[in-house]
Amino acid sequence: MSTTIRKSKAPPDTYPWPLILHVRPALDLTEEQFFALCQLNRDLRIERTAEGDWSVMTPVAGSSGRGEARIIMRLGIWAERDGTGQVFSSSTGFRLPNGAVRSPDASWVWNSRLAPLSAGDWQRFLPLCPDFVLELRSPSDRLEVLQAKMVEYVANGARLGWLLDPEARQVYVYRPEASVDRLDQPERLAGDPVLPGFVLDLREIW
């Protein structure tokens, strides 16, 4: 298989990302084929919706990349101390129960849910939804698209979700069977009870 997606030379922020490609029924890849496609296009982040559409995103701007790195670093330090789960970066693909393949900007999964995975599972998209997911909005991201993804995460098993919008300095908090909380200009976020003791200092992100 040698499919490669070519990018335009135009600046990424001139487009309303993500780029959605409707491929069914003309093209219906198996999980192995879709995984191979993603490996051939490592400079892109390609997700697949539950309906089979491809969602193509370019590398993020410097501000967003710096924010993601700080979040993963803080989350990783907490996770090492807590010891009950593992942190994953935005390069990790998760195959959700509804069939979608998603790559949140940062995520965390309980060890008890990772333990049953086989060696083969670890070589492909992980077959589960993270317990905690975080999305950091970049300048080219459409807010409504990220909000829909957060709803999908919770519907597929996430226990806590944070959507951070640095431009508006707002945070949307998602939990199962609860309304979405919007926080305006918060300085800190606490992850209790899903992430006991974890506090994210948003002044590092804004």
Short mmCIF file of C-alpha atoms in Angstrom, two decimals:
data_model
loop_
_atom_site.label_atom_id
_atom_site.label_comp_id
_atom_site.label_asym_id
_atom_site.label_seq_id
_atom_site.Cartn_x
_atom_site.Cartn_y
_atom_site.Cartn_z
CA MET A 1 0.00 0.00 0.00
CA SER A 2 1.51 3.37 -1.02
CA THR A 3 -1.20 5.99 -0.51
CA THR A 4 0.24 9.36 0.50
CA ILE A 5 -1.70 12.54 1.21
CA ARG A 6 -0.05 15.61 -0.29
CA LYS A 7 -0.30 18.93 1.50
CA SER A 8 -0.73 22.33 -0.10
CA LYS A 9 2.11 24.85 0.24
CA ALA A 10 -0.31 27.47 1.57
CA PRO A 11 -0.04 28.36 5.29
CA PRO A 12 -2.09 25.91 7.42
CA ASP A 13 -3.91 28.67 9.31
CA THR A 14 -5.62 29.83 6.09
CA TYR A 15 -7.75 26.66 6.15
CA PRO A 16 -10.62 25.71 8.49
CA TRP A 17 -8.93 22.61 9.86
CA PRO A 18 -9.46 19.74 10.17
CA LEU A 19 -9.82 18.76 6.51
CA ILE A 20 -12.58 16.13 6.24
CA LEU A 21 -12.36 13.49 3.53
CA HIS A 22 -15.50 11.42 2.81
CA VAL A 23 -14.16 8.09 1.55
CA ARG A 24 -16.95 5.51 1.95
CA PRO A 25 -18.16 3.62 -0.02
CA ALA A 26 -15.47 4.42 -2.60
CA LEU A 27 -12.71 3.42 -0.19
CA ASP A 28 -13.15 1.40 3.01
CA LEU A 29 -9.82 0.59 4.68
CA THR A 30 -9.34 -2.13 7.25
CA GLU A 31 -7.82 -1.14 10.57
CA GLU A 32 -4.43 -2.44 9.44
CA GLN A 33 -4.62 -0.46 6.18
CA PHE A 34 -5.65 2.74 7.95
CA PHE A 35 -2.81 2.30 10.42
CA ALA A 36 -0.39 1.87 7.51
CA LEU A 37 -1.77 5.03 5.88
CA CYS A 38 -1.07 7.00 9.05
CA GLN A 39 2.47 5.60 9.20
CA LEU A 40 3.09 6.77 5.63
CA ASN A 41 1.98 10.31 6.56
CA ARG A 42 3.70 10.89 9.88
CA ASP A 43 3.81 14.67 9.39
CA LEU A 44 0.00 14.69 9.55
CA ARG A 45 -2.38 13.66 12.29
CA ILE A 46 -5.12 11.59 10.66
CA GLU A 47 -8.17 10.54 12.64
CA ARG A 48 -11.13 8.47 11.50
CA THR A 49 -14.70 9.19 12.53
CA ALA A 50 -17.22 6.56 13.54
CA GLU A 51 -18.76 7.00 10.05
CA GLY A 52 -15.43 6.25 8.36
CA ASP A 53 -14.53 9.80 7.28
CA TRP A 54 -10.89 10.87 7.52
CA SER A 55 -10.06 13.96 9.58
CA VAL A 56 -6.69 15.39 8.51
CA MET A 57 -4.77 17.89 10.65
CA THR A 58 -1.40 19.53 10.08
CA PRO A 59 1.30 20.07 12.72
CA VAL A 60 0.28 22.73 15.24
CA ALA A 61 1.69 26.24 15.63
CA GLY A 62 4.55 26.88 18.02
CA SER A 63 2.33 28.27 20.77
CA SER A 64 0.11 25.19 20.72
CA GLY A 65 3.06 22.81 20.59
CA ARG A 66 4.64 24.52 23.58
CA GLY A 67 1.35 24.35 25.47
CA GLU A 68 0.92 20.65 24.71
CA ALA A 69 4.46 19.93 25.89
CA ARG A 70 3.92 21.74 29.17
CA ILE A 71 0.63 19.94 29.78
CA ILE A 72 2.09 16.50 29.09
CA MET A 73 5.11 17.28 31.28
CA ARG A 74 2.94 18.34 34.24
CA LEU A 75 0.57 15.42 33.74
CA GLY A 76 3.50 13.01 33.46
CA ILE A 77 5.11 14.24 36.69
CA TRP A 78 1.82 13.74 38.52
CA ALA A 79 1.28 10.29 36.96
CA GLU A 80 4.73 9.09 38.03
CA ARG A 81 3.98 10.10 41.59
CA ASP A 82 0.42 8.73 41.56
CA GLY A 83 1.33 5.43 39.93
CA THR A 84 -2.18 4.31 38.96
CA GLY A 85 -2.08 5.08 35.24
CA GLN A 86 -0.08 6.15 32.21
CA VAL A 87 0.10 9.34 30.13
CA PHE A 88 -0.04 9.42 26.32
CA SER A 89 0.92 12.15 23.85
CA SER A 90 -0.98 13.53 20.87
CA SER A 91 0.79 11.03 18.60
CA THR A 92 -1.15 8.14 20.15
CA GLY A 93 -4.19 6.79 18.34
CA PHE A 94 -7.08 5.27 20.28
CA ARG A 95 -9.75 3.11 18.66
CA LEU A 96 -12.93 4.06 20.50
CA PRO A 97 -15.80 1.63 21.10
CA ASN A 98 -17.83 3.38 18.36
CA GLY A 99 -15.10 2.58 15.80
CA ALA A 100 -13.60 6.07 15.58
CA VAL A 101 -9.81 6.54 15.78
CA ARG A 102 -8.91 9.63 17.80
CA SER A 103 -5.68 11.25 19.01
CA PRO A 104 -6.31 13.67 21.89
CA ASP A 105 -3.61 16.23 22.63
CA ALA A 106 -3.00 14.59 26.01
CA SER A 107 -4.57 11.61 27.71
CA TRP A 108 -4.30 9.29 30.69
CA VAL A 109 -5.45 5.68 31.22
CA TRP A 110 -5.71 3.57 34.36
CA ASN A 111 -3.16 0.75 34.55
CA SER A 112 -5.95 -1.72 35.29
CA ARG A 113 -7.40 -1.07 31.83
CA LEU A 114 -4.02 -1.29 30.10
CA ALA A 115 -2.97 -4.55 31.75
CA PRO A 116 -5.18 -6.83 29.58
CA LEU A 117 -3.77 -5.43 26.31
CA SER A 118 -1.67 -7.84 24.27
CA ALA A 119 1.73 -7.11 22.74
CA GLY A 120 -0.06 -6.82 19.39
CA ASP A 121 -2.48 -4.23 20.80
CA TRP A 122 0.47 -2.02 21.74
CA GLN A 123 1.71 -2.09 18.13
CA ARG A 124 -1.54 -0.61 16.78
CA PHE A 125 -4.09 2.00 17.83
CA LEU A 126 -4.95 1.23 21.44
CA PRO A 127 -8.43 -0.38 21.56
CA LEU A 128 -10.00 1.79 24.25
CA CYS A 129 -11.06 5.31 25.17
CA PRO A 130 -8.80 7.11 27.66
CA ASP A 131 -10.12 7.82 31.14
CA PHE A 132 -8.94 11.43 30.85
CA VAL A 133 -8.65 13.42 27.62
CA LEU A 134 -7.48 16.96 26.93
CA GLU A 135 -7.74 19.00 23.77
CA LEU A 136 -5.86 22.29 23.37
CA ARG A 137 -7.40 24.54 20.75
CA SER A 138 -4.93 25.92 18.22
CA PRO A 139 -5.60 29.08 16.14
CA SER A 140 -6.79 27.03 13.16
CA ASP A 141 -9.13 24.72 15.12
CA ARG A 142 -12.88 25.17 14.92
CA LEU A 143 -14.31 25.21 18.44
CA GLU A 144 -17.47 23.30 17.49
CA VAL A 145 -15.39 20.45 16.06
CA LEU A 146 -13.41 20.09 19.27
CA GLN A 147 -16.57 20.29 21.35
CA ALA A 148 -18.12 17.46 19.34
CA LYS A 149 -14.99 15.37 19.89
CA MET A 150 -15.18 15.93 23.65
CA VAL A 151 -18.79 14.76 23.68
CA GLU A 152 -17.72 11.68 21.73
CA TYR A 153 -14.95 10.88 24.21
CA VAL A 154 -17.35 10.98 27.15
CA ALA A 155 -19.95 8.93 25.28
CA ASN A 156 -17.28 6.28 24.69
CA GLY A 157 -16.07 6.01 28.26
CA ALA A 158 -13.92 9.01 29.22
CA ARG A 159 -14.42 9.96 32.87
CA LEU A 160 -13.11 13.51 32.51
CA GLY A 161 -12.39 15.82 29.59
CA TRP A 162 -10.87 19.28 29.39
CA LEU A 163 -11.09 21.50 26.32
CA LEU A 164 -8.74 24.49 26.64
CA ASP A 165 -9.22 27.59 24.48
CA PRO A 166 -6.17 29.84 25.04
CA GLU A 167 -7.40 32.66 22.78
CA ALA A 168 -10.62 33.11 24.79
CA ARG A 169 -8.99 31.91 28.03
CA GLN A 170 -11.87 29.54 28.58
CA VAL A 171 -12.05 25.91 29.66
CA TYR A 172 -14.87 23.46 28.96
CA VAL A 173 -15.12 20.58 31.44
CA TYR A 174 -16.84 17.35 30.37
CA ARG A 175 -18.01 14.55 32.67
CA PRO A 176 -20.37 11.58 32.16
CA GLU A 177 -24.04 12.30 32.77
CA ALA A 178 -23.35 15.96 33.56
CA SER A 179 -23.77 19.25 31.78
CA VAL A 180 -20.69 20.92 30.31
CA ASP A 181 -19.07 23.48 32.62
CA ARG A 182 -17.51 26.55 31.02
CA LEU A 183 -14.89 28.31 33.11
CA ASP A 184 -13.88 31.85 32.18
CA GLN A 185 -10.24 32.86 32.71
CA PRO A 186 -9.44 30.20 35.33
CA GLU A 187 -5.90 30.13 36.70
CA ARG A 188 -5.93 26.47 37.78
CA LEU A 189 -7.77 23.23 37.03
CA ALA A 190 -8.12 20.37 39.50
CA GLY A 191 -8.55 16.81 38.22
CA ASP A 192 -10.22 15.29 41.28
CA PRO A 193 -11.60 12.67 41.60
CA VAL A 194 -10.42 11.10 38.30
CA LEU A 195 -6.91 12.55 38.65
CA PRO A 196 -6.60 12.84 42.44
CA GLY A 197 -4.25 15.62 43.44
CA PHE A 198 -3.48 16.78 39.89
CA VAL A 199 -3.70 20.56 39.42
CA LEU A 200 -2.86 22.22 36.10
CA ASP A 201 -1.58 25.80 36.34
CA LEU A 202 -3.21 27.44 33.33
CA ARG A 203 -1.04 30.54 33.63
CA GLU A 204 1.66 28.43 31.94
CA ILE A 205 -0.70 27.77 29.03
CA TRP A 206 -2.37 31.15 28.54
#
